[in-house]
CSV table of C-alpha atoms and ligand atoms in Angstrom, one decimal:
chain,number,residue,atom,x,y,z
A,1,MET,CA,0.3,-0.3,-0.3
A,2,ALA,CA,1.6,3.4,-1.0
A,3,PRO,CA,2.3,5.7,1.9
A,4,THR,CA,0.2,8.2,3.6
A,5,LEU,CA,1.7,11.9,3.3
A,6,ASP,CA,1.0,13.8,6.5
A,7,PRO,CA,-1.8,16.8,5.1
A,8,GLN,CA,0.0,19.6,6.5
A,9,LEU,CA,3.0,18.6,4.9
A,10,ARG,CA,0.6,18.2,1.6
A,11,ARG,CA,-0.7,21.3,1.4
A,12,ALA,CA,3.0,22.3,1.9
A,13,LEU,CA,4.7,20.0,-1.1
A,14,ALA,CA,1.3,21.3,-3.1
A,15,GLU,CA,2.0,24.8,-2.5
A,16,ARG,CA,5.9,24.5,-3.9
A,17,VAL,CA,5.3,22.9,-6.8
A,18,ARG,CA,2.5,24.6,-7.6
A,19,TYR,CA,4.9,27.9,-6.8
A,20,CYS,CA,8.2,26.0,-8.6
A,21,HIS,CA,5.0,25.7,-11.8
A,22,GLU,CA,4.6,29.3,-11.3
A,23,MET,CA,7.8,30.2,-11.5
A,24,GLY,CA,8.2,28.4,-14.8
A,25,ILE,CA,10.2,25.2,-12.7
A,26,TYR,CA,9.4,22.4,-13.8
A,27,ASP,CA,11.9,20.2,-14.3
A,28,PHE,CA,11.8,17.9,-11.0
A,29,TYR,CA,10.0,14.3,-10.6
A,30,TRP,CA,6.7,13.5,-8.6
A,31,ARG,CA,6.7,10.3,-7.4
A,32,GLU,CA,2.8,9.3,-7.0
A,33,SER,CA,1.4,8.8,-3.6
A,34,ALA,CA,-2.0,7.5,-2.3
A,35,VAL,CA,-2.8,10.3,-0.3
A,36,SER,CA,-7.2,10.2,-0.5
A,37,GLU,CA,-9.2,12.9,2.4
A,38,SER,CA,-12.3,12.1,2.6
A,39,ILE,CA,-14.2,15.5,3.0
A,40,GLU,CA,-14.1,17.3,6.4
A,41,ALA,CA,-16.6,16.2,9.1
A,42,GLY,CA,-19.8,17.6,10.1
A,43,GLN,CA,-20.3,18.8,6.3
A,44,PRO,CA,-24.0,18.6,5.3
A,45,SER,CA,-25.5,15.2,3.9
A,46,PRO,CA,-24.7,14.7,0.0
A,47,SER,CA,-28.3,12.7,-0.6
A,48,ALA,CA,-30.0,15.9,0.7
A,49,ILE,CA,-29.9,17.1,-3.1
A,50,SER,CA,-32.0,16.1,-5.9
A,51,GLU,CA,-30.0,15.1,-8.6
A,52,SER,CA,-32.5,16.7,-10.5
A,53,LEU,CA,-31.1,20.4,-9.8
A,54,PHE,CA,-28.1,19.1,-12.3
A,55,VAL,CA,-30.0,18.5,-14.9
A,56,ALA,CA,-29.0,19.6,-18.9
A,57,SER,CA,-30.6,19.3,-22.2
A,58,GLN,CA,-28.4,16.8,-24.0
A,59,PRO,CA,-25.6,14.2,-23.1
A,60,GLU,CA,-22.0,15.5,-24.3
A,61,LEU,CA,-19.6,13.8,-26.0
A,62,ARG,CA,-16.3,15.3,-24.0
A,63,GLU,CA,-13.9,13.1,-22.2
A,64,GLU,CA,-13.1,13.7,-18.0
A,65,MET,CA,-9.2,13.8,-18.5
A,66,ALA,CA,-7.1,11.2,-17.5
A,67,ALA,CA,-3.6,10.8,-15.4
A,68,ARG,CA,-1.4,12.6,-16.5
A,69,LYS,CA,0.9,9.3,-17.5
A,70,SER,CA,4.2,10.3,-17.1
A,71,ALA,CA,5.3,11.4,-13.7
A,72,VAL,CA,8.5,13.4,-15.2
A,73,ALA,CA,7.9,17.7,-16.0
A,74,PRO,CA,9.1,18.6,-19.2
A,75,ALA,CA,11.6,21.6,-18.5
A,76,VAL,CA,10.4,24.6,-19.9
A,77,VAL,CA,11.6,28.0,-21.3
A,78,GLU,CA,13.5,29.5,-18.5
A,79,ASP,CA,12.8,33.1,-19.7
A,80,ASN,CA,9.2,33.0,-17.3
A,81,ILE,CA,11.5,32.9,-14.6
A,82,PHE,CA,11.9,36.2,-15.2
A,83,GLU,CA,8.3,37.6,-16.0
A,84,LEU,CA,7.9,37.5,-12.0
A,85,ALA,CA,10.2,41.0,-12.1
A,86,THR,CA,8.5,42.7,-15.1
A,87,PRO,CA,5.3,44.9,-13.8
A,88,LYS,CA,2.4,43.8,-15.3
A,89,PRO,CA,-0.1,46.7,-16.6
A,90,GLU,CA,-2.9,45.8,-14.3
A,91,HIS,CA,-0.5,46.2,-11.4
A,92,GLY,CA,-1.6,48.9,-8.8
A,93,VAL,CA,-5.4,49.2,-10.8
A,94,ALA,CA,-7.4,48.8,-8.1
A,95,ASP,CA,-10.5,48.5,-10.6
A,96,PRO,CA,-11.0,44.9,-11.0
A,97,VAL,CA,-12.6,45.8,-14.1
A,98,ALA,CA,-9.7,48.0,-15.4
A,99,ALA,CA,-7.5,45.5,-14.3
A,100,LEU,CA,-9.1,42.9,-15.9
A,101,GLN,CA,-10.0,45.3,-19.1
A,102,LEU,CA,-6.1,45.3,-19.2
A,103,ILE,CA,-5.3,41.8,-18.8
A,104,ARG,CA,-7.9,40.9,-21.7
A,105,GLU,CA,-5.6,44.0,-23.5
A,106,ASP,CA,-2.3,42.7,-22.9
A,107,LEU,CA,-4.2,39.5,-24.2
A,108,GLY,CA,-4.6,40.6,-27.7
A,109,ASP,CA,-5.4,39.1,-30.5
A,110,CYS,CA,-2.5,36.0,-28.9
A,111,THR,CA,-0.5,33.6,-31.3
A,112,ARG,CA,1.6,32.6,-28.3
A,113,CYS,CA,0.9,29.1,-29.0
A,114,LYS,CA,-0.5,26.6,-31.7
A,115,LEU,CA,-4.2,26.9,-30.9
A,116,HIS,CA,-4.2,30.3,-32.7
A,117,LYS,CA,-3.6,28.4,-35.8
A,118,GLN,CA,-5.3,25.4,-35.1
A,119,GLY,CA,-9.2,26.5,-36.0
A,120,ARG,CA,-10.3,29.5,-32.6
A,121,LYS,CA,-12.4,31.8,-34.0
A,122,GLN,CA,-12.0,34.0,-31.0
A,123,ILE,CA,-10.0,34.1,-27.6
A,124,VAL,CA,-13.0,33.7,-24.7
A,125,PHE,CA,-11.2,35.5,-21.6
A,126,GLY,CA,-13.9,34.6,-18.9
A,127,VAL,CA,-17.4,36.4,-17.4
A,128,GLY,CA,-18.8,37.3,-14.7
A,129,ASN,CA,-18.3,38.8,-11.4
A,130,PRO,CA,-14.8,40.4,-11.6
A,131,ARG,CA,-15.1,40.7,-7.6
A,132,ALA,CA,-16.4,37.5,-7.3
A,133,GLU,CA,-16.1,35.5,-3.8
A,134,LEU,CA,-16.4,32.6,-6.0
A,135,MET,CA,-14.9,31.0,-9.2
A,136,PHE,CA,-14.7,28.5,-11.2
A,137,VAL,CA,-12.0,27.5,-13.9
A,138,GLY,CA,-13.1,24.6,-16.1
A,139,GLU,CA,-10.2,23.4,-19.0
A,140,GLY,CA,-10.5,25.4,-22.7
A,141,PRO,CA,-13.1,26.1,-25.0
A,142,GLY,CA,-15.9,23.8,-26.7
A,143,ALA,CA,-17.4,24.8,-29.7
A,144,ASP,CA,-20.4,27.1,-28.5
A,145,GLU,CA,-17.6,29.2,-26.5
A,146,ASP,CA,-16.0,29.7,-29.8
A,147,ALA,CA,-18.6,30.6,-31.7
A,148,GLN,CA,-19.7,33.1,-28.4
A,149,GLY,CA,-16.3,34.3,-27.2
A,150,GLU,CA,-17.7,32.9,-23.3
A,151,PRO,CA,-17.1,30.2,-21.4
A,152,PHE,CA,-19.3,27.3,-20.7
A,153,VAL,CA,-22.3,28.5,-22.5
A,154,GLY,CA,-22.7,24.8,-24.3
A,155,ARG,CA,-24.8,22.2,-22.7
A,156,ALA,CA,-21.8,21.8,-19.9
A,157,GLY,CA,-22.2,25.6,-19.2
A,158,GLN,CA,-26.5,25.3,-18.8
A,159,LEU,CA,-25.4,22.3,-16.1
A,160,LEU,CA,-22.6,24.2,-14.6
A,161,ASN,CA,-25.3,27.5,-14.6
A,162,ASN,CA,-27.7,24.7,-12.8
A,163,MET,CA,-24.6,24.2,-10.0
A,164,ILE,CA,-24.7,27.5,-9.8
A,165,LYS,CA,-28.2,27.9,-9.2
A,166,ALA,CA,-28.0,25.1,-6.8
A,167,MET,CA,-26.2,26.7,-4.7
A,168,GLY,CA,-28.3,29.8,-4.1
A,169,LEU,CA,-25.9,31.6,-6.9
A,170,ARG,CA,-26.7,33.1,-10.0
A,171,ARG,CA,-24.3,32.9,-12.6
A,172,GLU,CA,-23.6,36.7,-12.9
A,173,ASP,CA,-22.8,36.3,-9.5
A,174,VAL,CA,-18.8,34.1,-10.0
A,175,TYR,CA,-16.2,34.5,-12.6
A,176,ILE,CA,-15.7,31.7,-15.2
A,177,ALA,CA,-12.6,31.1,-16.8
A,178,ASN,CA,-10.7,28.3,-18.0
A,179,ILE,CA,-6.7,26.7,-18.1
A,180,VAL,CA,-6.5,27.2,-22.0
A,181,LYS,CA,-8.3,30.4,-23.6
A,182,CYS,CA,-8.7,29.3,-26.9
A,183,ARG,CA,-10.7,26.1,-28.3
A,184,PRO,CA,-8.2,23.0,-28.7
A,185,PRO,CA,-9.4,21.4,-32.0
A,186,GLY,CA,-11.3,18.8,-32.4
A,187,ASN,CA,-12.4,19.2,-28.1
A,188,ARG,CA,-8.9,17.6,-27.4
A,189,GLN,CA,-7.1,17.9,-24.1
A,190,PRO,CA,-5.1,21.3,-24.1
A,191,GLU,CA,-1.5,20.3,-24.5
A,192,ARG,CA,1.4,20.8,-22.1
A,193,ASP,CA,2.9,23.6,-24.0
A,194,GLU,CA,-0.2,25.5,-24.0
A,195,CYS,CA,-2.0,25.3,-20.8
A,196,GLU,CA,1.9,26.9,-20.0
A,197,THR,CA,1.0,29.5,-22.3
A,198,CYS,CA,-1.9,30.4,-21.4
A,199,SER,CA,-1.6,30.2,-17.1
A,200,PRO,CA,-0.1,33.6,-16.6
A,201,PHE,CA,-2.9,35.2,-17.9
A,202,LEU,CA,-5.4,32.8,-15.5
A,203,MET,CA,-3.5,33.6,-13.0
A,204,ARG,CA,-3.3,37.7,-13.8
A,205,GLN,CA,-7.4,37.1,-13.9
A,206,ILE,CA,-7.1,35.5,-10.7
A,207,ALA,CA,-4.9,38.3,-8.2
A,208,THR,CA,-7.4,40.7,-9.8
A,209,VAL,CA,-10.3,39.2,-9.3
A,210,LYS,CA,-9.2,37.6,-6.0
A,211,PRO,CA,-11.6,35.1,-5.4
A,212,LYS,CA,-12.5,33.8,-1.6
A,213,ALA,CA,-12.8,30.5,-3.1
A,214,MET,CA,-12.9,28.5,-6.0
A,215,VAL,CA,-13.9,25.0,-7.6
A,216,ALA,CA,-11.5,23.1,-10.4
A,217,LEU,CA,-14.0,21.7,-12.6
A,218,GLY,CA,-12.3,18.7,-13.8
A,219,ALA,CA,-8.5,17.3,-13.7
A,220,THR,CA,-6.9,19.6,-16.5
A,221,ALA,CA,-7.9,22.7,-14.3
A,222,ALA,CA,-7.2,20.9,-11.6
A,223,LYS,CA,-3.3,19.8,-12.4
A,224,ASN,CA,-2.8,22.7,-14.0
A,225,LEU,CA,-3.9,24.6,-11.4
A,226,LEU,CA,-2.3,22.5,-8.3
A,227,ALA,CA,1.0,21.0,-10.0
A,228,ILE,CA,-0.4,17.7,-8.8
A,229,SER,CA,-0.9,14.5,-11.0
A,230,ALA,CA,-3.4,12.8,-9.3
A,231,PRO,CA,-6.8,10.8,-10.2
A,232,MET,CA,-9.9,13.0,-10.0
A,233,SER,CA,-11.2,10.8,-6.7
A,234,GLU,CA,-7.4,11.9,-5.1
A,235,LEU,CA,-7.8,15.3,-5.7
A,236,ARG,CA,-11.7,16.2,-4.5
A,237,GLY,CA,-12.6,16.0,-0.8
A,238,ARG,CA,-10.1,18.2,0.5
A,239,TRP,CA,-8.8,22.5,0.3
A,240,TYR,CA,-5.9,23.5,-1.3
A,241,ASP,CA,-5.0,26.9,-0.3
A,242,PHE,CA,-4.2,28.7,-4.1
A,243,LYS,CA,-2.3,32.6,-4.4
A,244,PRO,CA,-0.8,33.2,-7.7
A,245,ALA,CA,3.2,33.9,-7.1
A,246,GLY,CA,3.2,38.8,-6.8
A,247,SER,CA,-0.1,39.0,-5.8
A,248,ASP,CA,-1.8,41.7,-3.7
A,249,PRO,CA,-0.3,40.4,-0.4
A,250,SER,CA,-3.3,41.9,1.7
A,251,TRP,CA,-4.5,39.2,-0.1
A,252,ALA,CA,-5.4,35.9,1.8
A,253,GLY,CA,-6.1,34.0,-1.5
A,254,ALA,CA,-8.6,31.4,-2.4
A,255,ARG,CA,-9.2,28.0,-1.5
A,256,LEU,CA,-9.8,25.8,-3.7
A,257,ALA,CA,-11.1,22.7,-4.3
A,258,VAL,CA,-11.8,20.1,-7.2
A,259,THR,CA,-14.7,19.0,-8.5
A,260,TYR,CA,-15.8,17.0,-11.3
A,261,HIS,CA,-16.2,18.4,-14.3
A,262,PRO,CA,-20.0,19.0,-15.8
A,263,ALA,CA,-18.8,17.7,-18.9
A,264,PHE,CA,-17.6,14.2,-17.5
A,265,LEU,CA,-21.1,14.9,-15.5
A,266,LEU,CA,-22.8,14.5,-18.1
A,267,ARG,CA,-21.6,11.0,-18.8
A,268,ASP,CA,-21.9,10.1,-16.1
A,269,PRO,CA,-24.8,11.5,-13.3
A,270,ARG,CA,-24.1,9.1,-11.1
A,271,GLN,CA,-21.1,11.2,-9.7
A,272,LYS,CA,-23.7,14.7,-9.1
A,273,GLY,CA,-24.3,13.4,-5.7
A,274,GLU,CA,-20.0,13.5,-5.2
A,275,THR,CA,-20.7,16.9,-6.9
A,276,TRP,CA,-22.6,18.3,-4.6
A,277,LYS,CA,-20.9,17.5,-2.0
A,278,ASP,CA,-17.5,19.5,-3.2
A,279,LEU,CA,-20.0,22.6,-3.7
A,280,GLN,CA,-21.7,22.0,-0.3
A,281,MET,CA,-18.4,22.2,1.3
A,282,VAL,CA,-17.7,25.3,-0.8
A,283,MET,CA,-21.2,26.6,0.7
A,284,LYS,CA,-20.0,26.1,4.3
A,285,TYR,CA,-16.6,28.0,4.0
A,286,LEU,CA,-18.7,30.9,1.5
A,287,GLY,CA,-21.3,30.7,4.3
A,288,ILE,CA,-24.1,30.2,1.0
A,289,VAL,CA,-26.9,28.9,2.3
A,290,PRO,CA,-28.7,26.5,0.4
A,291,PRO,CA,-32.2,27.8,-1.3
A,292,LYS,CA,-34.2,25.5,0.6
A,293,LYS,CA,-35.2,23.5,-2.5
A,294,ALA,CA,-31.9,22.4,-2.5
A,295,ALA,CA,-32.0,21.8,0.6
A,296,GLU,CA,-35.3,19.7,0.7
B,1,URA,N1,-15.3,23.1,-21.8
B,1,URA,C1,-14.9,23.7,-20.8
B,1,URA,O1,-13.6,23.3,-19.5
B,1,URA,N2,-15.1,25.2,-20.6
B,1,URA,C2,-15.7,25.5,-21.6
B,1,URA,O2,-15.5,26.9,-21.2
B,1,URA,C3,-16.8,25.2,-22.0
B,1,URA,C4,-16.8,23.6,-21.9
């Protein structure tokens, strides 16, 4: 049986790995460990919610991501290390609306990775409340998002909307973004270099919105945000501390939870109950009382 890491040590390690990731350092080894922490004791019963809350209109074909096979991460361009030293246009801009606009302008008509020449119609930046307490991060735009320029507007988006509603929130209350901002062709999983190229912009969005809590939707989002390679069963059911390097020192950072991607739930609705457990953990932290219908 694989050894279980002390949760505090694991958190510290995850924080360290993520920090290195943000610094552009990937050239180290990750030895798999079986760390599985259950949902914190005292959470509301997951069975309390009807699965119908999450019903979306059509089944989705998109696959949930498999765990990265390789334990060795490839080296990346070392230039990234110096990125932190370069002041970003939004630094010192207190208004998050203006700051997000500056990040969007900096992104421009991005050609930084190969996705720009693989059929993307437009960049899908992010949407929602620039001061949101809660932020969702998905994987990357699909065909509908590519067409409309907004994340999570297709069938998976309908399900995400239902999840948000079940939490007692509106889509406009939260902020929604993706690991990559351009549609990977054929809805394939974004590749490592694409995620690495795009993630500094996501980090700047997170540092601007300064959410209290974040939810990584699916394994690709979780693994990229946390720089951890582990199956969903190990990633879910616990909190991670999340704070992009170089962000406002007066912001305590976000607590990050991992749950299933809505597209995966469309294929396997049996996991909706588990997802609801994850969302309840988030609601408890944010002090959100679920609407009466959801609690019945
Ligand atoms: N799936 C994602 O991960 N993001 C979207 O925006 C839509 C579908």
